Short mmCIF file of C-alpha atoms in Angstrom, two decimals:
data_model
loop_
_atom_site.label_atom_id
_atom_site.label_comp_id
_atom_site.label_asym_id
_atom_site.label_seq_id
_atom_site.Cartn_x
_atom_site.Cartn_y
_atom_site.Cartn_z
CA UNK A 798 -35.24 58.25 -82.47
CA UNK A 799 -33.74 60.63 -84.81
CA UNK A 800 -31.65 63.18 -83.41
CA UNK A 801 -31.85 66.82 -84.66
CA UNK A 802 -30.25 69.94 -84.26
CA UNK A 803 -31.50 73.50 -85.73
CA UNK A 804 -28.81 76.32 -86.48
CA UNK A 805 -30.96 79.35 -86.29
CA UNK A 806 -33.71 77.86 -84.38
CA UNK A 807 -34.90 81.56 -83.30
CA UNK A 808 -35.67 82.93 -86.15
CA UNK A 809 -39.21 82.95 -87.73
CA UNK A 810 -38.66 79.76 -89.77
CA UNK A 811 -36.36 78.36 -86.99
CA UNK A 812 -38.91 78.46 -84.76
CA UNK A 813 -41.35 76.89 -86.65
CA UNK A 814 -39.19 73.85 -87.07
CA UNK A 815 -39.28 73.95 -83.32
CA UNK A 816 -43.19 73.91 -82.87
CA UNK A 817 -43.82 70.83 -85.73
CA UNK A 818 -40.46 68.49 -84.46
CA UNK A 819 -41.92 69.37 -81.15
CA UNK A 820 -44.91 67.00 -82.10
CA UNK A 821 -42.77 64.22 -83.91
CA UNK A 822 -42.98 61.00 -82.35
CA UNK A 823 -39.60 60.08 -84.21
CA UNK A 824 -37.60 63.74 -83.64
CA UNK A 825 -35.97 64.34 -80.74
CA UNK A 826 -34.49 68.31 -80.57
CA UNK A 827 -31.19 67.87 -78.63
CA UNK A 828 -29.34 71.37 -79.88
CA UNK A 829 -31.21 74.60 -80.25
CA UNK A 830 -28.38 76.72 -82.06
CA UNK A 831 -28.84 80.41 -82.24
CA UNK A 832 -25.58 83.09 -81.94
CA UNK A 833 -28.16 85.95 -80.47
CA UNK A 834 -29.24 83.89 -78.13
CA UNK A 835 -26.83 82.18 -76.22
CA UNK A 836 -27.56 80.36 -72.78
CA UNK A 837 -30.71 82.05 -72.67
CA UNK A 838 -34.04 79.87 -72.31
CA UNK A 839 -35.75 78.76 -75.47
CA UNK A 840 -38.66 79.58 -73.99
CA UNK A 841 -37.86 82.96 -73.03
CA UNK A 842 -37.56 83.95 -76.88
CA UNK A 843 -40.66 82.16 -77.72
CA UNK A 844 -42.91 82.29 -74.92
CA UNK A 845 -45.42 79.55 -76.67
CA UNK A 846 -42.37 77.46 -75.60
CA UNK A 847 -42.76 77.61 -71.91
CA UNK A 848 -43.23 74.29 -70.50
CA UNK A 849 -42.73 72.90 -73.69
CA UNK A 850 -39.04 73.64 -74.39
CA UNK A 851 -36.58 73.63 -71.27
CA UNK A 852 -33.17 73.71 -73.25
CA UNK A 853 -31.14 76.91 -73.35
CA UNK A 854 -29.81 78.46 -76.72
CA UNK A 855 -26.52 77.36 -77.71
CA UNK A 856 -23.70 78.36 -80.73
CA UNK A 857 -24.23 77.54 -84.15
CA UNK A 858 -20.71 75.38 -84.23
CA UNK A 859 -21.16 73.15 -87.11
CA UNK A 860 -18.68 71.20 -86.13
CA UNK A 861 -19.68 69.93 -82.52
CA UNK A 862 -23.28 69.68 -83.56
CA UNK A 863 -22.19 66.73 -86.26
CA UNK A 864 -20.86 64.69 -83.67
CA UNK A 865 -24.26 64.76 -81.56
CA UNK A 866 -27.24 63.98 -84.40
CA UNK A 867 -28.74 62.50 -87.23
CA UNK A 868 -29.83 66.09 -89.00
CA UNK A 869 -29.28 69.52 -89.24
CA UNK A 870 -31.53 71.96 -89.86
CA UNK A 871 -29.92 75.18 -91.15
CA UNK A 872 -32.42 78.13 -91.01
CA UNK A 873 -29.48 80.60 -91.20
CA UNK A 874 -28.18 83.60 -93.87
CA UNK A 875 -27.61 83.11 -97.66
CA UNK A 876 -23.62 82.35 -97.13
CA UNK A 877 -23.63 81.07 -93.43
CA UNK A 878 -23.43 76.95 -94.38
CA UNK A 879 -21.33 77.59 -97.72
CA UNK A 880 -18.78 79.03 -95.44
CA UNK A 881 -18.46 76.07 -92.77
CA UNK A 882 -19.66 72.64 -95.05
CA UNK A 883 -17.01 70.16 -95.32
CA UNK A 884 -16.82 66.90 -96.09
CA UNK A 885 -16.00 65.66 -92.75
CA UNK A 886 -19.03 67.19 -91.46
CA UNK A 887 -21.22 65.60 -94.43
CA UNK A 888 -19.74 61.78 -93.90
CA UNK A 889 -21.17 62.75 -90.25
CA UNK A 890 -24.51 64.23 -90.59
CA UNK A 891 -27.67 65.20 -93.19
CA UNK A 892 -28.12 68.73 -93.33
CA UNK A 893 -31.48 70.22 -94.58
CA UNK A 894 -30.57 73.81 -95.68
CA UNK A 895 -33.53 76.59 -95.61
CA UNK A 896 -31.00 79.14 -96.95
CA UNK A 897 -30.60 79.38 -101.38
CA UNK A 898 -26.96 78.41 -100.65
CA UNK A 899 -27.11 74.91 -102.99
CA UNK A 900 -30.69 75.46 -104.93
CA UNK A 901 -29.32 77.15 -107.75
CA UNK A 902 -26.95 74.58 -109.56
CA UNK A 903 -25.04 77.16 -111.47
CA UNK A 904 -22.70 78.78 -109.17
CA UNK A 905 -21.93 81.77 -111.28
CA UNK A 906 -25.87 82.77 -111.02
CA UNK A 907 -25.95 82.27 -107.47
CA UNK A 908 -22.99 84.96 -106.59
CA UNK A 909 -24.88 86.85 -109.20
CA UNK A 910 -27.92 87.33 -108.06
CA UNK A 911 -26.81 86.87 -104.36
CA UNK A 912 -23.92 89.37 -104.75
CA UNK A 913 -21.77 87.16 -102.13
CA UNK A 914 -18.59 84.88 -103.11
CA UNK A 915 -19.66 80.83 -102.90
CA UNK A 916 -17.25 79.33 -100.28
CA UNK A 917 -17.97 75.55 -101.26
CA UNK A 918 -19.48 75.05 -104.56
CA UNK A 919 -18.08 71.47 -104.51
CA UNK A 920 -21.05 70.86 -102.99
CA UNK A 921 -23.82 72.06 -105.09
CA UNK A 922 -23.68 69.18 -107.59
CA UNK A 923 -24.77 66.71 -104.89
CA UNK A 924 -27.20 68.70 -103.18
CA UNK A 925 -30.99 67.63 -103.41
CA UNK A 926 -33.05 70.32 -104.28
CA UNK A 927 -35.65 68.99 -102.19
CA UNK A 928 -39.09 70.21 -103.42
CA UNK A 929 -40.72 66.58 -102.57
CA UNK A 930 -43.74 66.73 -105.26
CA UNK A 931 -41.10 67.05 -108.20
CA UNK A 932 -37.86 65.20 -106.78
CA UNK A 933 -39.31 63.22 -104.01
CA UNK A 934 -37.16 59.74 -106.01
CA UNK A 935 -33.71 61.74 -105.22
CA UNK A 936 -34.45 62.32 -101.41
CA UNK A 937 -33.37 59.20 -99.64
CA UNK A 938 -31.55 57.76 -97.03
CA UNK A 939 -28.49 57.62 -99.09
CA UNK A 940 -28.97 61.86 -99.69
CA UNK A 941 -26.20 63.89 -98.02
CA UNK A 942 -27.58 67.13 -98.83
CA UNK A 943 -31.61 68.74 -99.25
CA UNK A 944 -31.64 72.68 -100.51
CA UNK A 945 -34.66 73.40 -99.11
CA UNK A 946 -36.61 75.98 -101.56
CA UNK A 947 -38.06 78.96 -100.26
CA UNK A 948 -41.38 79.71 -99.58
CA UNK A 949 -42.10 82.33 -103.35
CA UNK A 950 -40.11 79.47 -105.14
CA UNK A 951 -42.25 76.33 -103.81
CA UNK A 952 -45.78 78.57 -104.44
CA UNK A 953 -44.54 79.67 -107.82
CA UNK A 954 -43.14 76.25 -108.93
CA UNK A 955 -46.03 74.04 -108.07
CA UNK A 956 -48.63 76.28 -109.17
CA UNK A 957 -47.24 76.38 -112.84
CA UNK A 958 -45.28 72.76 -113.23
CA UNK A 959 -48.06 70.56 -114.69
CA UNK A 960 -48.55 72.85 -117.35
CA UNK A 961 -44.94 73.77 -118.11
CA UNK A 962 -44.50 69.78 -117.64
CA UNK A 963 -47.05 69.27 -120.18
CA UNK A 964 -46.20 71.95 -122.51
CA UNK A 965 -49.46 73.45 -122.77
CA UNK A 966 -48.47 76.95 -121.84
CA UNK A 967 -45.91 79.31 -123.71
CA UNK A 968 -43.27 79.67 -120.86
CA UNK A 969 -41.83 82.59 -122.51
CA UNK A 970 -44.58 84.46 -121.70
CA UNK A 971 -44.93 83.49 -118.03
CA UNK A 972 -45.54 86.07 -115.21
CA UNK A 973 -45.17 85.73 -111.81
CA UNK A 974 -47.21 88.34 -109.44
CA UNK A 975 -46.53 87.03 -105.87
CA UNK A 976 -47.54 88.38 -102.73
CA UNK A 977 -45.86 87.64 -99.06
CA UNK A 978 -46.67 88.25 -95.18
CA UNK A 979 -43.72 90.19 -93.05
CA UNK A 980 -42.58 86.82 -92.15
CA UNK A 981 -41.12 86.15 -95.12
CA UNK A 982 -38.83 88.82 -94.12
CA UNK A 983 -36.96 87.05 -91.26
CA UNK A 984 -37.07 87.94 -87.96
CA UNK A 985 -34.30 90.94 -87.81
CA UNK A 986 -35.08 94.10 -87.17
CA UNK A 987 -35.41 96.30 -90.26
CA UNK A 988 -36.71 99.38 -90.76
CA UNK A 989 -39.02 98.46 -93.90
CA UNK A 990 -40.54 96.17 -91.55
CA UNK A 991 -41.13 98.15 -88.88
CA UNK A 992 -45.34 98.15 -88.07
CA UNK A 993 -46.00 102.03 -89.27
CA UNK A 994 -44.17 100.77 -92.27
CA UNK A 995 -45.62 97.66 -93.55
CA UNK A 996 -49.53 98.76 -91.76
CA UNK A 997 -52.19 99.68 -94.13
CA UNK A 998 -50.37 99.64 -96.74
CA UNK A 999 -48.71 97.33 -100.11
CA UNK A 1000 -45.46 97.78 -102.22
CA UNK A 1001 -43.75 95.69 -104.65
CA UNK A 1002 -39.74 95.13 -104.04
CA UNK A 1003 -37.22 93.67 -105.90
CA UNK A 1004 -38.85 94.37 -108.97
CA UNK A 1005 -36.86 92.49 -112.16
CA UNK A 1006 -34.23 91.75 -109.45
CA UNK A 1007 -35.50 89.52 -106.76
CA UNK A 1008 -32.84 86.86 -105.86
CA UNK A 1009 -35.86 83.98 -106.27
CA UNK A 1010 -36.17 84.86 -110.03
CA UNK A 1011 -33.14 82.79 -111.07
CA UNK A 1012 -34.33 79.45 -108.77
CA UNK A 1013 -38.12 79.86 -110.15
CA UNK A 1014 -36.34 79.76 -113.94
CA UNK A 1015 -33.77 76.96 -113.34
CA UNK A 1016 -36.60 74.53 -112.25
CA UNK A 1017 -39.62 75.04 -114.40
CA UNK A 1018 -36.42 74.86 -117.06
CA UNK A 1019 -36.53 71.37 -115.73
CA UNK A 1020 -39.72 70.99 -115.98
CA UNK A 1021 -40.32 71.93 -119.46
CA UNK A 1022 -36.41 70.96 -120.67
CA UNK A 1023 -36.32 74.68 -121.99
CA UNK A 1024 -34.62 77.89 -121.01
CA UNK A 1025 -37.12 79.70 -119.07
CA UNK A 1026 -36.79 83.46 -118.37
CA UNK A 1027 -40.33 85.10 -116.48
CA UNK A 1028 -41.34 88.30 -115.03
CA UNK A 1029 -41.15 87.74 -111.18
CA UNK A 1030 -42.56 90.65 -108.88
CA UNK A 1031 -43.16 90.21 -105.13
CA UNK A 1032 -45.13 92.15 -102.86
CA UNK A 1033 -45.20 92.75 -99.11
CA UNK A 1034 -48.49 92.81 -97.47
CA UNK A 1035 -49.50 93.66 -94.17
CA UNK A 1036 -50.48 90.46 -92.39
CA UNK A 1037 -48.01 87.85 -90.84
CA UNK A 1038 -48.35 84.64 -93.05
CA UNK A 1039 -48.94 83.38 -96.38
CA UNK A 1040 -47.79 83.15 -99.98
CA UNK A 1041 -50.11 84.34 -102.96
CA UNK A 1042 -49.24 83.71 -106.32
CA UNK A 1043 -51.03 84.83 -110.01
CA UNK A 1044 -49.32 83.37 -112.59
CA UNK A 1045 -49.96 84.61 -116.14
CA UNK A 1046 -49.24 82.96 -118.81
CA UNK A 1047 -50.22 82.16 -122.97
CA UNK A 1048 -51.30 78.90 -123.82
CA UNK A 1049 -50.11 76.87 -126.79
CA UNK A 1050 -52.18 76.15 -129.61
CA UNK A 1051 -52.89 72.34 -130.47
CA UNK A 1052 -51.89 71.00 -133.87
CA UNK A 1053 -55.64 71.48 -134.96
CA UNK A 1054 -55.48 75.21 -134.37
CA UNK A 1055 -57.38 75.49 -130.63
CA UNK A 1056 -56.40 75.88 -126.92
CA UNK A 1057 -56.25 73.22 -124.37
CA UNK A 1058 -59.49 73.21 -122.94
CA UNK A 1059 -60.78 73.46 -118.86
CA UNK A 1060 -60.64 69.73 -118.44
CA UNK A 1061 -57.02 69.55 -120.39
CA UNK A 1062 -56.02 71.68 -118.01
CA UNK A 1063 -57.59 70.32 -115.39
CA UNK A 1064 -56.30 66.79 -116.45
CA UNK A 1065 -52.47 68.02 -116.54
CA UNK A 1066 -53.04 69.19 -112.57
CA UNK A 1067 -54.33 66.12 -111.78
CA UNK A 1068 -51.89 63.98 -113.62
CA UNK A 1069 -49.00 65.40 -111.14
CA UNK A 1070 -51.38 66.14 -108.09
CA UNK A 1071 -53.73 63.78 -107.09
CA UNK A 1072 -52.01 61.49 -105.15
CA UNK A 1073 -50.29 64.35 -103.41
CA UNK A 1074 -50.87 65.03 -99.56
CA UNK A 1075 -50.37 68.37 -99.58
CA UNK A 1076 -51.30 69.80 -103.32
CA UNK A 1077 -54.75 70.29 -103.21
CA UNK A 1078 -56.16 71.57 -106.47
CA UNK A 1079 -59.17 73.25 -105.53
CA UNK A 1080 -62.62 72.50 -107.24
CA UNK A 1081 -63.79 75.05 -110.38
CA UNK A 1082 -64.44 78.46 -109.74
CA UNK A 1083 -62.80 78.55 -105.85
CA UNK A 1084 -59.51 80.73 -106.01
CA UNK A 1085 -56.94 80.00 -103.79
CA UNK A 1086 -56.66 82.28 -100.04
CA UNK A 1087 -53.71 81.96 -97.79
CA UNK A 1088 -56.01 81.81 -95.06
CA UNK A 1089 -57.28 78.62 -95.90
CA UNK A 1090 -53.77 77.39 -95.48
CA UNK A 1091 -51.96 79.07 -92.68
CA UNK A 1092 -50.36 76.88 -90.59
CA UNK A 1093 -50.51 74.03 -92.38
CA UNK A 1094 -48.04 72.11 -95.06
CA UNK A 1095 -50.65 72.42 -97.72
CA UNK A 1096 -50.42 74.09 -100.84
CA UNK A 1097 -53.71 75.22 -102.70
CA UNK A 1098 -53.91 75.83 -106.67
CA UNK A 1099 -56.59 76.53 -109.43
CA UNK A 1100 -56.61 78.20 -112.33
CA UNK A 1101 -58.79 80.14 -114.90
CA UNK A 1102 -58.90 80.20 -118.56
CA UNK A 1103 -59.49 83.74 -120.24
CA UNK A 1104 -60.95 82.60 -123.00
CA UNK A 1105 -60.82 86.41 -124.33
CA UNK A 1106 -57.17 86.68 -124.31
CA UNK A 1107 -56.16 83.21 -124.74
CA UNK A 1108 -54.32 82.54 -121.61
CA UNK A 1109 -54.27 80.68 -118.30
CA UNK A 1110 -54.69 82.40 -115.00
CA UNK A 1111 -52.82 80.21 -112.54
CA UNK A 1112 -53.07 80.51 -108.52
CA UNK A 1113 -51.47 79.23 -105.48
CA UNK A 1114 -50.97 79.82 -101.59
CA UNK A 1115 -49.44 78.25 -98.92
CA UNK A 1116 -48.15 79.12 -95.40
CA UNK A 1117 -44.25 80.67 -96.21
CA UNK A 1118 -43.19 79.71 -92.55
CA UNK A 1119 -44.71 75.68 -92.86
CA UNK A 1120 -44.64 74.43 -96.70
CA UNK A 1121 -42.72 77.11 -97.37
CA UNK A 1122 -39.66 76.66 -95.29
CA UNK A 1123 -40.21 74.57 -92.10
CA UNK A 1124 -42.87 72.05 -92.71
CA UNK A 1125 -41.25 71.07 -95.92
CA UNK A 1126 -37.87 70.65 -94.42
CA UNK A 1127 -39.62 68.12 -91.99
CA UNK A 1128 -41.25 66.77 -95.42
CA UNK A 1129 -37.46 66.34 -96.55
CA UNK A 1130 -36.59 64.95 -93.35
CA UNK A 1131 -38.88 62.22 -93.28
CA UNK A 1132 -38.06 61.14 -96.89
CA UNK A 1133 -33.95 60.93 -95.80
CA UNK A 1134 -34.91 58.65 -92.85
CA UNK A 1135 -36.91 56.64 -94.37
CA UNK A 1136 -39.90 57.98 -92.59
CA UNK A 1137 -43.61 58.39 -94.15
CA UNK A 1138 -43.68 61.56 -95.56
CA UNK A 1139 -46.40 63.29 -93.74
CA UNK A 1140 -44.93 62.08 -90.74
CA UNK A 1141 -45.44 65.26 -87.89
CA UNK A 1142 -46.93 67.36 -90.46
CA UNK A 1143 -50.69 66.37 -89.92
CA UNK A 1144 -51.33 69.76 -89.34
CA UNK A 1145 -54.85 71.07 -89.91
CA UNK A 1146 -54.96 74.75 -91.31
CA UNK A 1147 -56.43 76.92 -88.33
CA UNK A 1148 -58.77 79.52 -88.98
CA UNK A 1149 -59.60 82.34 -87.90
#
């Protein structure tokens, strides 16, 4: 039985951890950390808990929890793990991180774009960053470390990597228009998330600044062993799950002068997709809908040629609380331990 602890388990993503390790077979929870919550009742934050959960909140001390599991989940503040990891607490314990702390493998754009000071950058070079459909041969039981992407990240990645992979898009003309439920927002009280604010109405936010830009570029780099440098603009709308991406983006001419065709495209998505659990590539002509995914670990995709303007109309959604935070850290999990992947993540979208 693998023993787990979650820093932050009463947050949004937190809790979700909480609900799919509570139907693990091979996860026991033994430490529910959260510091606004202290000796008070899991279930009295989350009343879905009752009868369910019995254990009380404790501290988030990284240290103590080491010496009492397997894994730690870390659903906590850009900054909180950077300033406690050591490496007596690593030769101890796997840690599955949630926050962008050790995505972003250039430390100098992560205190840009994060505007906070990295306390232990001698620990990004090792860390995983643990998007399973893309690096699923680096997480293993011999892994130390999983950056767990976020939920705009995973959506945006996966929706555009076969054809950045393939080089059958220009990547310099890439654009990103991504749209998130409140819950994306964490569970803190904030004014801009407040009902009368977010009800009946949309915004964009972080225009040309959002923190996720700089992850989204370094991997589809990767992907496409390129410098990659896109147009990334999220939106809040009023509902309490789901990612929704539309990706934009030129496609390259072939050496005899045309496009890549439907089924080229089509072929590149199945290539990387079609032994995947939870890609599903949707059938011509059906657009991807976060309700067809909430709650689940899946991630829908399609796309659309515009044959008029010579580019590819790329889609995805997924739930940003399951594969976009939680269920893929339990995806991570269960590739560290050795574990089938879709172990505890079985989880049939639910609807309405």
């Amino acid at each position: 039985m693998i023993k787990a602890g979650i820093i932050g388990a009463t947050g949004y993503a937190g809790g979700e951890l909480v609900r799919i390790l509570a139907n693990h077979r091979e996860v026991e929870i033994v430490w529910y950390g959260s510091r606004s919550y202290i000796d008070k009742q899991y279930c009295e934050v989350y009343q879905n808990m009752f009868r369910i959960v019995e254990d009380v909140c404790k501290d988030d001390n990284l240290g103590e929890l080491a010496e009492q599991v397997d894994v730690i989940f870390t659903a906590t503040p850009q900054g909180f793990l950077a300033g406690l990891l050591t490496e007596e607490i690593l030769s101890k314990v796997k840690i599955v991180d949630l926050s962008a702390d050790y995505r972003i493998k250039d430390v100098e754009i992560y205190e840009k774009w994060y505007g906070i000071q990295h306390k232990s950058p001698q620990f990004i070079p090792e860390a995983v960053y643990g998007l399973c459909e893309v690096n699923r041969s680096q997480i293993t039981p011999s892994t130390r470390l999983v950056a767990n992407p976020g939920c705009y990240t995973t959506c945006s990645i996966l929706t555009a990597y076969p054809l950045v992979k393939e080089g059958l898009i220009d990547v310099d003309t890439l654009i990103i228009d991504a749209k998130s439920g409140t819950s994306g927002a964490g569970r803190g009280a904030k004014v801009p998330n407040l009902f009368c604010e977010v009800n009946e109405n949309i915004k964009a936010y972080g225009v040309a600044s959002h923190r996720h830009t700089p992850e989204i570029e370094e991997q589809l780099g990767y992907a496409g062993d390129c410098k990659v440098m896109i147009n990334f603009t999220p939106h809040l709308v009023p509902m309490n799950r789901g990612i929704l991406v539309t990706e934009y983006a030129g496609l390259k001419q072939k050496k005899d002068g045309t496009l890549p065709s439907w089924e080229e495209i089509r072929a590149a998505y199945n290539k990387y997709y079609a032994g995947e659990k939870f890609v599903r590539v949707l059938d011509r002509g059906v657009c991807p809908e976060t309700r067809w995914v909430e709650g689940s670990n899946y991630v829908d995709v399609n796309f659309v040629i515009d044959e008029r303007t010579g580019r590819v109309i790329m889609m995805g959604a997924l739930d940003n609380l399951v594969k976009g935070a939680a269920g893929q850290a339990v995806q991570n999990m269960n590739l560290l331990f050795g574990l089938e992947e879709s172990r505890g993540l079985e989880l049939v979208p639910c609807f309405p």
